[in-house]
Amino acid sequence: MTLISRRHTLAAAAAGLVSTAAGAQTPSGPAPVRGKDGADILGPRNPARQAEEPFTTRPPKTDHGTMPNLKWSFTDSHMRLEEGGWARQTTIRELPVSTAMAGVNMRLKAGVAREMHWHKEAEWSYMLKGRARITAVDQAGRTFVDDVGEGDLWYFPSGIPHSIQGLESEVDGCEFLLVFDDGHFSEDSTFLITDWLAHTPRDILAKNFGVPVEALARLPEKELYIFPAPMPGPLAGDRTGGAGPVPESFSHRMLAQEPIRTKSGSVRITDSKIFPASKSIAAALVELEPGGLRELHWHPNGDEWQYYLSGQGRMTVFGSESKARTFDYQAGGVGYVPFAMGHYIENTGSTPLRFLELFRSPVYADVSLNQWMALTPHALVRAHLNIDESVLAGLPAGKTPVVPG
């Protein structure tokens, strides 16, 4: 499908349904027809959804066999609304194939806190908009406090208590993506300080804190989770002593990294080599210009969890045994590629496509199809693929993660 035909499809979908004189309706949007294959849909249909999923409604001929669903939209996740903020999650319950990782999208207005808590899982985050203050204390009593903004990361190891609070910004607080290194994660299973104390006898708390029971009369009777709190002061004032700062910073400025640039896009890779605290999650921020392609490749060290930041694109995943399926993605969507499956991502829109690739691994690793073919004896490759030497000679010996459209 060409860019022009895609635009025509979307425009037609936006027009809705056209009524005929007899009162019937002609559907707009793509139909499951490809040449002589397929036929129109006679029963119930959702034209708006079909327009969002052109390669699902009308898959390329190369798709074949049965593959699990590899996409989910946070729009379809349950929204937990609290005073001054909200949270929604994508876990194995929403996307069953996502066994390795889970994601949470959260919004906090200025001053609103995600209460002091910890998880069994490690927490990795990408700041989408605004500013926040994050705090943590490790097992040795070492402390961490930082203010983070758009494009910044943080990582809290499993079991490390921490907090997040929205700051004054052009968007009134902040919004961020959280990724956890277990697909079975549930935001509702977080260990919250208020929840713990509400379920501990008051006399035990008084003995623990060395105060009279009466001093604890105003403790919350249930969890706060997300709640308005006093606006924090200057950052320096929140940097308490303890046993000193944590040895490895829990935050990182991803957008400050110099990217790998090509004619049609860029890639920033952030793993434990440059963000040492991030021991269990590696990431890449990819930007594709219209028509640009994240080259055919696969990852030899784990499943890939994707989050689409802006634009629209498509991905075909090859699962061996002649299985392949193509998916469409838009901003706010989650993509997933099971371990070692070959795939690409193409920008199918008219604006840049930006997305995150995430892996439950301390290091980022991928294998390029172009590089593999270029560095394998060419006579052997030609025997497999029946292509001219001129094709192989033009392949780069080094990786080119983004190729032109």
mmCIF file of C-alpha atoms in Angstrom:
data_model
loop_
_atom_site.group_PDB
_atom_site.id
_atom_site.type_symbol
_atom_site.label_atom_id
_atom_site.label_comp_id
_atom_site.label_asym_id
_atom_site.label_seq_id
_atom_site.Cartn_x
_atom_site.Cartn_y
_atom_site.Cartn_z
ATOM 1 C CA MET A 1 0.000 0.000 0.000
ATOM 2 C CA THR A 2 1.412 3.389 -0.962
ATOM 3 C CA LEU A 3 1.480 6.452 1.259
ATOM 4 C CA ILE A 4 -1.099 8.083 -1.026
ATOM 5 C CA SER A 5 -3.471 5.135 -0.744
ATOM 6 C CA ARG A 6 -3.011 5.065 3.038
ATOM 7 C CA ARG A 7 -3.946 8.735 3.232
ATOM 8 C CA HIS A 8 -6.979 8.033 1.039
ATOM 9 C CA THR A 9 -7.975 5.183 3.331
ATOM 10 C CA LEU A 10 -7.752 7.326 6.455
ATOM 11 C CA ALA A 11 -9.650 10.198 4.824
ATOM 12 C CA ALA A 12 -12.392 7.846 3.716
ATOM 13 C CA ALA A 13 -12.645 6.386 7.224
ATOM 14 C CA ALA A 14 -12.974 9.858 8.714
ATOM 15 C CA ALA A 15 -15.961 10.485 6.479
ATOM 16 C CA GLY A 16 -17.822 7.691 8.276
ATOM 17 C CA LEU A 17 -20.595 5.735 6.620
ATOM 18 C CA VAL A 18 -22.394 6.782 3.450
ATOM 19 C CA SER A 19 -26.150 6.067 3.439
ATOM 20 C CA THR A 20 -27.881 4.800 0.314
ATOM 21 C CA ALA A 21 -31.450 5.574 -0.802
ATOM 22 C CA ALA A 22 -32.618 2.230 0.574
ATOM 23 C CA GLY A 23 -31.237 3.058 4.019
ATOM 24 C CA ALA A 24 -28.316 0.588 3.837
ATOM 25 C CA GLN A 25 -24.785 1.699 4.591
ATOM 26 C CA THR A 26 -21.604 1.398 2.544
ATOM 27 C CA PRO A 27 -18.559 0.958 4.791
ATOM 28 C CA SER A 28 -15.607 3.283 4.510
ATOM 29 C CA GLY A 29 -12.062 2.335 5.293
ATOM 30 C CA PRO A 30 -9.998 -0.580 3.973
ATOM 31 C CA ALA A 31 -11.673 -3.848 3.049
ATOM 32 C CA PRO A 32 -10.128 -7.328 3.328
ATOM 33 C CA VAL A 33 -9.533 -7.489 -0.407
ATOM 34 C CA ARG A 34 -6.161 -7.953 -2.099
ATOM 35 C CA GLY A 35 -6.458 -8.362 -5.838
ATOM 36 C CA LYS A 36 -8.623 -11.444 -6.407
ATOM 37 C CA ASP A 37 -8.209 -12.584 -2.801
ATOM 38 C CA GLY A 38 -10.703 -11.784 -0.050
ATOM 39 C CA ALA A 39 -14.098 -10.111 -0.126
ATOM 40 C CA ASP A 40 -15.916 -7.241 1.521
ATOM 41 C CA ILE A 41 -17.343 -7.529 5.036
ATOM 42 C CA LEU A 42 -21.106 -8.044 5.058
ATOM 43 C CA GLY A 43 -21.675 -8.245 8.787
ATOM 44 C CA PRO A 44 -20.923 -5.786 11.604
ATOM 45 C CA ARG A 45 -17.814 -3.705 11.188
ATOM 46 C CA ASN A 46 -15.894 -0.868 12.807
ATOM 47 C CA PRO A 47 -14.708 1.511 10.047
ATOM 48 C CA ALA A 48 -12.718 3.749 12.401
ATOM 49 C CA ARG A 49 -10.838 0.771 13.803
ATOM 50 C CA GLN A 50 -10.271 -0.655 10.319
ATOM 51 C CA ALA A 51 -8.762 2.668 9.263
ATOM 52 C CA GLU A 52 -6.344 2.455 12.210
ATOM 53 C CA GLU A 53 -5.417 -1.132 11.289
ATOM 54 C CA PRO A 54 -4.995 -1.152 7.491
ATOM 55 C CA PHE A 55 -2.379 -3.935 7.509
ATOM 56 C CA THR A 56 -4.490 -6.034 9.871
ATOM 57 C CA THR A 57 -7.627 -5.641 7.770
ATOM 58 C CA ARG A 58 -5.745 -6.156 4.515
ATOM 59 C CA PRO A 59 -2.482 -7.974 5.365
ATOM 60 C CA PRO A 60 0.329 -8.267 2.837
ATOM 61 C CA LYS A 61 0.495 -11.517 0.895
ATOM 62 C CA THR A 62 3.662 -12.450 2.773
ATOM 63 C CA ASP A 63 1.719 -12.863 6.043
ATOM 64 C CA HIS A 64 1.034 -16.533 6.778
ATOM 65 C CA GLY A 65 0.066 -18.882 9.576
ATOM 66 C CA THR A 66 -1.014 -18.240 13.134
ATOM 67 C CA MET A 67 0.901 -15.787 15.302
ATOM 68 C CA PRO A 68 -0.068 -14.453 18.735
ATOM 69 C CA ASN A 69 -1.331 -10.912 19.044
ATOM 70 C CA LEU A 70 1.721 -8.642 19.362
ATOM 71 C CA LYS A 71 0.084 -5.302 20.062
ATOM 72 C CA TRP A 72 -1.970 -3.474 22.648
ATOM 73 C CA SER A 73 -3.024 0.140 23.116
ATOM 74 C CA PHE A 74 -2.934 1.832 26.515
ATOM 75 C CA THR A 75 -6.238 3.392 25.393
ATOM 76 C CA ASP A 76 -7.803 -0.035 25.987
ATOM 77 C CA SER A 77 -6.310 -0.414 29.485
ATOM 78 C CA HIS A 78 -8.314 0.295 32.630
ATOM 79 C CA MET A 79 -7.709 3.851 33.878
ATOM 80 C CA ARG A 80 -7.288 4.147 37.644
ATOM 81 C CA LEU A 81 -8.307 7.698 38.593
ATOM 82 C CA GLU A 82 -7.025 9.259 41.819
ATOM 83 C CA GLU A 83 -7.017 12.826 43.187
ATOM 84 C CA GLY A 84 -4.548 14.699 40.968
ATOM 85 C CA GLY A 85 -3.462 11.800 38.773
ATOM 86 C CA TRP A 86 -4.096 8.468 37.131
ATOM 87 C CA ALA A 87 -2.441 5.183 36.154
ATOM 88 C CA ARG A 88 -3.064 2.465 33.571
ATOM 89 C CA GLN A 89 -1.104 -0.671 32.852
ATOM 90 C CA THR A 90 -0.269 -3.187 30.135
ATOM 91 C CA THR A 91 0.736 -6.566 31.556
ATOM 92 C CA ILE A 92 0.417 -10.218 30.641
ATOM 93 C CA ARG A 93 -3.278 -9.885 31.524
ATOM 94 C CA GLU A 94 -3.794 -7.346 28.715
ATOM 95 C CA LEU A 95 -1.188 -8.736 26.301
ATOM 96 C CA PRO A 96 -0.721 -12.460 27.054
ATOM 97 C CA VAL A 97 2.439 -12.856 24.965
ATOM 98 C CA SER A 98 4.213 -10.231 27.123
ATOM 99 C CA THR A 99 5.778 -12.564 29.671
ATOM 100 C CA ALA A 100 9.106 -10.767 30.067
ATOM 101 C CA MET A 101 8.010 -7.183 30.784
ATOM 102 C CA ALA A 102 5.025 -5.045 31.772
ATOM 103 C CA GLY A 103 4.326 -1.328 31.457
ATOM 104 C CA VAL A 104 2.510 1.375 33.406
ATOM 105 C CA ASN A 105 1.565 4.835 32.082
ATOM 106 C CA MET A 106 1.129 7.385 34.910
ATOM 107 C CA ARG A 107 0.209 11.060 35.262
ATOM 108 C CA LEU A 108 0.812 13.276 38.318
ATOM 109 C CA LYS A 109 -0.175 16.925 38.585
ATOM 110 C CA ALA A 110 2.218 19.393 40.198
ATOM 111 C CA GLY A 111 2.708 18.524 43.873
ATOM 112 C CA VAL A 112 0.910 15.188 43.539
ATOM 113 C CA ALA A 113 2.901 12.219 44.829
ATOM 114 C CA ARG A 114 3.095 8.568 43.902
ATOM 115 C CA GLU A 115 3.473 7.514 47.487
ATOM 116 C CA MET A 116 6.610 5.970 49.011
ATOM 117 C CA HIS A 117 6.725 2.335 47.907
ATOM 118 C CA TRP A 118 8.789 -0.541 46.566
ATOM 119 C CA HIS A 119 8.332 -3.489 44.181
ATOM 120 C CA LYS A 120 9.483 -7.073 43.814
ATOM 121 C CA GLU A 121 10.387 -6.079 40.241
ATOM 122 C CA ALA A 122 12.934 -3.519 39.028
ATOM 123 C CA GLU A 123 11.403 -0.266 37.724
ATOM 124 C CA TRP A 124 12.658 1.536 34.583
ATOM 125 C CA SER A 125 11.065 4.794 33.470
ATOM 126 C CA TYR A 126 11.017 7.234 30.558
ATOM 127 C CA MET A 127 9.716 10.759 31.212
ATOM 128 C CA LEU A 128 7.153 11.622 28.533
ATOM 129 C CA LYS A 129 6.273 15.192 29.552
ATOM 130 C CA GLY A 130 6.846 17.641 32.378
ATOM 131 C CA ARG A 131 9.072 17.371 35.449
ATOM 132 C CA ALA A 132 9.203 15.196 38.562
ATOM 133 C CA ARG A 133 11.272 14.734 41.688
ATOM 134 C CA ILE A 134 12.355 11.182 42.465
ATOM 135 C CA THR A 135 13.834 9.887 45.725
ATOM 136 C CA ALA A 136 15.235 6.555 46.932
ATOM 137 C CA VAL A 137 17.156 4.989 49.821
ATOM 138 C CA ASP A 138 19.141 1.780 49.342
ATOM 139 C CA GLN A 139 19.874 -1.107 51.710
ATOM 140 C CA ALA A 140 23.037 0.607 52.996
ATOM 141 C CA GLY A 141 21.213 3.806 53.909
ATOM 142 C CA ARG A 142 22.601 5.673 50.896
ATOM 143 C CA THR A 143 20.278 8.255 49.392
ATOM 144 C CA PHE A 144 19.249 9.506 45.963
ATOM 145 C CA VAL A 145 17.237 12.591 44.948
ATOM 146 C CA ASP A 146 16.967 14.111 41.465
ATOM 147 C CA ASP A 147 14.681 16.215 39.296
ATOM 148 C CA VAL A 148 13.912 14.641 35.907
ATOM 149 C CA GLY A 149 12.350 16.024 32.735
ATOM 150 C CA GLU A 150 11.248 14.942 29.278
ATOM 151 C CA GLY A 151 13.513 12.251 27.810
ATOM 152 C CA ASP A 152 15.166 11.411 31.142
ATOM 153 C CA LEU A 153 15.285 7.872 32.542
ATOM 154 C CA TRP A 154 15.311 6.410 35.999
ATOM 155 C CA TYR A 155 15.876 2.887 37.277
ATOM 156 C CA PHE A 156 15.145 1.565 40.761
ATOM 157 C CA PRO A 157 16.362 -1.979 41.500
ATOM 158 C CA SER A 158 13.900 -4.475 42.923
ATOM 159 C CA GLY A 159 13.220 -3.946 46.606
ATOM 160 C CA ILE A 160 14.598 -0.386 46.707
ATOM 161 C CA PRO A 161 12.052 2.056 48.262
ATOM 162 C CA HIS A 162 11.377 5.191 46.252
ATOM 163 C CA SER A 163 8.873 7.946 45.478
ATOM 164 C CA ILE A 164 7.820 10.190 42.565
ATOM 165 C CA GLN A 165 6.273 13.650 42.787
ATOM 166 C CA GLY A 166 5.115 15.984 40.033
ATOM 167 C CA LEU A 167 6.750 19.412 39.817
ATOM 168 C CA GLU A 168 5.668 22.732 38.360
ATOM 169 C CA SER A 169 6.032 22.585 34.580
ATOM 170 C CA GLU A 170 4.434 23.721 31.345
ATOM 171 C CA VAL A 171 2.067 20.716 31.582
ATOM 172 C CA ASP A 172 1.199 21.003 35.314
ATOM 173 C CA GLY A 173 3.260 18.138 36.658
ATOM 174 C CA CYS A 174 4.342 15.174 34.577
ATOM 175 C CA GLU A 175 3.514 11.993 32.694
ATOM 176 C CA PHE A 176 5.831 9.012 32.405
ATOM 177 C CA LEU A 177 6.138 5.416 31.251
ATOM 178 C CA LEU A 178 7.200 2.740 33.745
ATOM 179 C CA VAL A 179 8.521 -0.644 32.579
ATOM 180 C CA PHE A 180 8.997 -3.626 34.905
ATOM 181 C CA ASP A 181 11.132 -6.706 34.290
ATOM 182 C CA ASP A 182 8.284 -9.222 34.741
ATOM 183 C CA GLY A 183 5.171 -9.482 32.576
ATOM 184 C CA HIS A 184 3.137 -10.665 35.581
ATOM 185 C CA PHE A 185 3.693 -7.362 37.372
ATOM 186 C CA SER A 186 0.624 -5.593 38.765
ATOM 187 C CA GLU A 187 0.596 -1.951 39.823
ATOM 188 C CA ASP A 188 -1.989 -2.959 42.429
ATOM 189 C CA SER A 189 0.547 -5.285 44.118
ATOM 190 C CA THR A 190 3.017 -2.531 44.977
ATOM 191 C CA PHE A 191 4.266 -2.395 48.586
ATOM 192 C CA LEU A 192 2.945 0.969 49.859
ATOM 193 C CA ILE A 193 4.079 2.569 53.129
ATOM 194 C CA THR A 194 0.529 3.667 54.048
ATOM 195 C CA ASP A 195 -0.928 0.236 53.240
ATOM 196 C CA TRP A 196 1.686 -1.489 55.417
ATOM 197 C CA LEU A 197 1.184 0.781 58.411
ATOM 198 C CA ALA A 198 -2.615 0.590 58.112
ATOM 199 C CA HIS A 199 -2.327 -3.179 58.537
ATOM 200 C CA THR A 200 0.106 -3.214 61.457
ATOM 201 C CA PRO A 201 -1.204 -2.977 65.062
ATOM 202 C CA ARG A 202 -0.833 0.551 66.451
ATOM 203 C CA ASP A 203 0.937 -0.639 69.596
ATOM 204 C CA ILE A 204 3.547 -2.356 67.461
ATOM 205 C CA LEU A 205 4.041 0.799 65.421
ATOM 206 C CA ALA A 206 4.369 2.880 68.590
ATOM 207 C CA LYS A 207 6.972 0.475 69.952
ATOM 208 C CA ASN A 208 8.841 0.495 66.616
ATOM 209 C CA PHE A 209 8.918 4.307 66.361
ATOM 210 C CA GLY A 210 9.496 4.889 70.075
ATOM 211 C CA VAL A 211 6.434 7.130 70.502
ATOM 212 C CA PRO A 212 3.116 6.948 72.391
ATOM 213 C CA VAL A 213 0.216 5.323 70.523
ATOM 214 C CA GLU A 214 -1.582 8.676 70.610
ATOM 215 C CA ALA A 215 1.102 10.184 68.369
ATOM 216 C CA LEU A 216 -0.088 7.899 65.559
ATOM 217 C CA ALA A 217 -3.794 8.716 65.770
ATOM 218 C CA ARG A 218 -3.877 10.423 62.363
ATOM 219 C CA LEU A 219 -2.216 7.675 60.346
ATOM 220 C CA PRO A 220 -4.193 6.882 57.155
ATOM 221 C CA GLU A 221 -6.513 3.910 57.493
ATOM 222 C CA LYS A 222 -5.928 2.796 53.899
ATOM 223 C CA GLU A 223 -3.430 3.306 51.083
ATOM 224 C CA LEU A 224 -2.986 6.741 49.505
ATOM 225 C CA TYR A 225 -1.359 5.538 46.241
ATOM 226 C CA ILE A 226 -1.593 8.886 44.373
ATOM 227 C CA PHE A 227 -2.390 11.978 46.451
ATOM 228 C CA PRO A 228 -1.725 15.757 46.700
ATOM 229 C CA ALA A 229 1.254 16.607 48.906
ATOM 230 C CA PRO A 230 3.143 19.813 49.773
ATOM 231 C CA MET A 231 5.211 21.076 46.846
ATOM 232 C CA PRO A 232 8.875 20.149 47.384
ATOM 233 C CA GLY A 233 11.418 22.915 47.898
ATOM 234 C CA PRO A 234 14.821 23.327 46.223
ATOM 235 C CA LEU A 235 16.518 20.087 45.241
ATOM 236 C CA ALA A 236 19.482 20.713 47.547
ATOM 237 C CA GLY A 237 17.166 20.803 50.553
ATOM 238 C CA ASP A 238 15.917 17.256 49.850
ATOM 239 C CA ARG A 239 19.392 15.762 49.616
ATOM 240 C CA THR A 240 19.602 14.215 53.077
ATOM 241 C CA GLY A 241 22.800 12.791 54.490
ATOM 242 C CA GLY A 242 22.431 9.151 55.467
ATOM 243 C CA ALA A 243 25.431 7.063 54.459
ATOM 244 C CA GLY A 244 26.079 9.303 51.469
ATOM 245 C CA PRO A 245 24.785 9.125 47.891
ATOM 246 C CA VAL A 246 24.092 5.862 46.085
ATOM 247 C CA PRO A 247 27.228 4.681 44.216
ATOM 248 C CA GLU A 248 25.450 4.569 40.836
ATOM 249 C CA SER A 249 22.965 7.278 39.895
ATOM 250 C CA PHE A 250 19.403 6.042 39.480
ATOM 251 C CA SER A 251 18.730 8.623 36.728
ATOM 252 C CA HIS A 252 20.113 9.209 33.225
ATOM 253 C CA ARG A 253 19.672 11.905 30.533
ATOM 254 C CA MET A 254 18.878 9.787 27.478
ATOM 255 C CA LEU A 255 18.311 12.691 25.090
ATOM 256 C CA ALA A 256 21.765 14.072 25.954
ATOM 257 C CA GLN A 257 23.349 11.004 24.342
ATOM 258 C CA GLU A 258 24.795 11.433 20.863
ATOM 259 C CA PRO A 259 22.645 9.175 18.643
ATOM 260 C CA ILE A 260 23.613 6.880 15.803
ATOM 261 C CA ARG A 261 22.430 8.985 12.872
ATOM 262 C CA THR A 262 21.565 7.919 9.344
ATOM 263 C CA LYS A 263 19.848 9.661 6.442
ATOM 264 C CA SER A 264 16.405 8.508 7.575
ATOM 265 C CA GLY A 265 16.569 8.527 11.354
ATOM 266 C CA SER A 266 18.506 7.950 14.544
ATOM 267 C CA VAL A 267 18.932 5.500 17.412
ATOM 268 C CA ARG A 268 20.030 6.122 21.008
ATOM 269 C CA ILE A 269 21.007 2.983 22.943
ATOM 270 C CA THR A 270 20.998 3.077 26.753
ATOM 271 C CA ASP A 271 22.056 -0.008 28.679
ATOM 272 C CA SER A 272 24.210 -0.805 31.703
ATOM 273 C CA LYS A 273 27.361 0.177 29.782
ATOM 274 C CA ILE A 274 26.397 3.859 29.981
ATOM 275 C CA PHE A 275 23.650 3.734 32.651
ATOM 276 C CA PRO A 276 25.307 1.356 35.139
ATOM 277 C CA ALA A 277 22.408 1.260 37.611
ATOM 278 C CA SER A 278 20.100 -0.272 34.972
ATOM 279 C CA LYS A 279 21.084 -3.854 35.631
ATOM 280 C CA SER A 280 18.048 -5.654 34.193
ATOM 281 C CA ILE A 281 16.611 -3.408 31.445
ATOM 282 C CA ALA A 282 18.279 -2.116 28.270
ATOM 283 C CA ALA A 283 16.618 0.330 25.900
ATOM 284 C CA ALA A 284 16.850 2.089 22.553
ATOM 285 C CA LEU A 285 15.051 5.251 21.444
ATOM 286 C CA VAL A 286 14.433 5.047 17.687
ATOM 287 C CA GLU A 287 13.296 7.838 15.375
ATOM 288 C CA LEU A 288 12.317 7.123 11.760
ATOM 289 C CA GLU A 289 11.632 9.774 9.149
ATOM 290 C CA PRO A 290 8.608 9.194 6.848
ATOM 291 C CA GLY A 291 9.300 6.081 4.782
ATOM 292 C CA GLY A 292 12.306 5.169 6.929
ATOM 293 C CA LEU A 293 12.877 1.579 8.029
ATOM 294 C CA ARG A 294 14.320 0.050 11.182
ATOM 295 C CA GLU A 295 16.259 -2.565 9.255
ATOM 296 C CA LEU A 296 15.422 -6.287 9.258
ATOM 297 C CA HIS A 297 16.996 -7.715 12.406
ATOM 298 C CA TRP A 298 16.459 -9.812 15.525
ATOM 299 C CA HIS A 299 17.622 -9.786 19.133
ATOM 300 C CA PRO A 300 19.687 -12.697 20.510
ATOM 301 C CA ASN A 301 19.201 -11.874 24.204
ATOM 302 C CA GLY A 302 15.489 -11.707 24.906
ATOM 303 C CA ASP A 303 12.005 -10.519 24.033
ATOM 304 C CA GLU A 304 11.457 -6.936 22.848
ATOM 305 C CA TRP A 305 8.808 -4.694 24.463
ATOM 306 C CA GLN A 306 8.002 -1.559 22.462
ATOM 307 C CA TYR A 307 6.261 1.705 23.288
ATOM 308 C CA TYR A 308 5.236 4.066 20.472
ATOM 309 C CA LEU A 309 5.739 7.725 21.379
ATOM 310 C CA SER A 310 4.535 9.462 18.201
ATOM 311 C CA GLY A 311 3.668 8.810 14.561
ATOM 312 C CA GLN A 312 2.401 5.621 12.966
ATOM 313 C CA GLY A 313 4.115 2.528 11.641
ATOM 314 C CA ARG A 314 3.888 -1.117 10.805
ATOM 315 C CA MET A 315 5.882 -4.167 11.832
ATOM 316 C CA THR A 316 6.014 -7.640 10.322
ATOM 317 C CA VAL A 317 7.284 -10.365 12.660
ATOM 318 C CA PHE A 318 8.695 -13.637 11.295
ATOM 319 C CA GLY A 319 8.178 -16.558 13.679
ATOM 320 C CA SER A 320 9.792 -19.451 11.705
ATOM 321 C CA GLU A 321 7.678 -22.368 10.377
ATOM 322 C CA SER A 322 6.482 -20.057 7.550
ATOM 323 C CA LYS A 323 4.669 -17.875 10.107
ATOM 324 C CA ALA A 324 4.575 -14.109 9.720
ATOM 325 C CA ARG A 325 2.109 -11.395 10.700
ATOM 326 C CA THR A 326 1.943 -7.638 10.140
ATOM 327 C CA PHE A 327 0.705 -5.144 12.752
ATOM 328 C CA ASP A 328 -0.085 -1.415 12.706
ATOM 329 C CA TYR A 329 1.024 0.866 15.544
ATOM 330 C CA GLN A 330 0.143 4.386 16.654
ATOM 331 C CA ALA A 331 1.233 6.672 19.482
ATOM 332 C CA GLY A 332 0.424 5.181 22.879
ATOM 333 C CA GLY A 333 0.600 1.623 21.556
ATOM 334 C CA VAL A 334 2.648 -1.301 22.859
ATOM 335 C CA GLY A 335 4.381 -3.747 20.524
ATOM 336 C CA TYR A 336 6.005 -7.056 21.404
ATOM 337 C CA VAL A 337 8.486 -9.318 19.615
ATOM 338 C CA PRO A 338 9.168 -12.745 21.157
ATOM 339 C CA PHE A 339 12.765 -13.866 21.578
ATOM 340 C CA ALA A 340 14.860 -14.131 18.380
ATOM 341 C CA MET A 341 11.985 -13.492 15.945
ATOM 342 C CA GLY A 342 13.005 -11.492 12.865
ATOM 343 C CA HIS A 343 11.236 -8.173 12.283
ATOM 344 C CA TYR A 344 11.390 -4.600 10.968
ATOM 345 C CA ILE A 345 9.510 -1.377 11.744
ATOM 346 C CA GLU A 346 8.512 1.018 8.942
ATOM 347 C CA ASN A 347 7.259 4.591 9.271
ATOM 348 C CA THR A 348 3.988 4.558 7.325
ATOM 349 C CA GLY A 349 2.945 8.111 8.202
ATOM 350 C CA SER A 350 3.845 11.629 7.118
ATOM 351 C CA THR A 351 5.530 12.645 10.401
ATOM 352 C CA PRO A 352 8.478 11.134 12.308
ATOM 353 C CA LEU A 353 7.844 7.806 14.041
ATOM 354 C CA ARG A 354 9.404 7.612 17.518
ATOM 355 C CA PHE A 355 9.367 4.515 19.700
ATOM 356 C CA LEU A 356 11.235 2.764 22.502
ATOM 357 C CA GLU A 357 12.680 -0.733 22.304
ATOM 358 C CA LEU A 358 13.105 -2.396 25.726
ATOM 359 C CA PHE A 359 14.740 -5.652 26.799
ATOM 360 C CA ARG A 360 15.015 -7.589 30.052
ATOM 361 C CA SER A 361 18.779 -7.607 29.824
ATOM 362 C CA PRO A 362 21.719 -5.549 31.136
ATOM 363 C CA VAL A 363 22.964 -5.017 27.574
ATOM 364 C CA TYR A 364 21.405 -4.145 24.237
ATOM 365 C CA ALA A 365 22.091 -6.566 21.369
ATOM 366 C CA ASP A 366 20.753 -7.053 17.861
ATOM 367 C CA VAL A 367 21.754 -9.010 14.765
ATOM 368 C CA SER A 368 21.454 -7.217 11.406
ATOM 369 C CA LEU A 369 20.291 -9.228 8.385
ATOM 370 C CA ASN A 370 22.268 -6.905 6.083
ATOM 371 C CA GLN A 371 25.459 -7.328 8.088
ATOM 372 C CA TRP A 372 25.047 -11.111 8.323
ATOM 373 C CA MET A 373 24.700 -11.377 4.569
ATOM 374 C CA ALA A 374 27.552 -8.942 3.905
ATOM 375 C CA LEU A 375 30.000 -10.835 6.145
ATOM 376 C CA THR A 376 29.094 -14.364 5.037
ATOM 377 C CA PRO A 377 30.975 -15.740 1.980
ATOM 378 C CA HIS A 378 29.087 -14.230 -0.927
ATOM 379 C CA ALA A 379 29.138 -17.378 -3.037
ATOM 380 C CA LEU A 380 27.245 -19.158 -0.273
ATOM 381 C CA VAL A 381 24.698 -16.336 0.045
ATOM 382 C CA ARG A 382 24.174 -16.266 -3.734
ATOM 383 C CA ALA A 383 23.572 -20.019 -3.710
ATOM 384 C CA HIS A 384 20.834 -19.542 -1.107
ATOM 385 C CA LEU A 385 19.078 -16.485 -2.518
ATOM 386 C CA ASN A 386 19.850 -16.471 -6.259
ATOM 387 C CA ILE A 387 20.770 -12.771 -6.243
ATOM 388 C CA ASP A 388 23.513 -10.911 -8.091
ATOM 389 C CA GLU A 389 26.841 -10.036 -6.530
ATOM 390 C CA SER A 390 26.009 -6.368 -7.054
ATOM 391 C CA VAL A 391 23.293 -6.673 -4.388
ATOM 392 C CA LEU A 392 25.678 -8.197 -1.854
ATOM 393 C CA ALA A 393 28.456 -5.768 -2.693
ATOM 394 C CA GLY A 394 26.186 -2.883 -1.786
ATOM 395 C CA LEU A 395 25.390 -4.185 1.694
ATOM 396 C CA PRO A 396 27.218 -2.437 4.564
ATOM 397 C CA ALA A 397 29.689 -4.462 6.605
ATOM 398 C CA GLY A 398 28.712 -2.371 9.632
ATOM 399 C CA LYS A 399 25.254 -2.002 11.112
ATOM 400 C CA THR A 400 22.890 0.603 9.671
ATOM 401 C CA PRO A 401 19.959 0.429 12.108
ATOM 402 C CA VAL A 402 17.817 2.870 10.126
ATOM 403 C CA VAL A 403 17.700 2.637 6.322
ATOM 404 C CA PRO A 404 16.093 5.101 3.837
ATOM 405 C CA GLY A 405 12.597 4.644 2.501
#
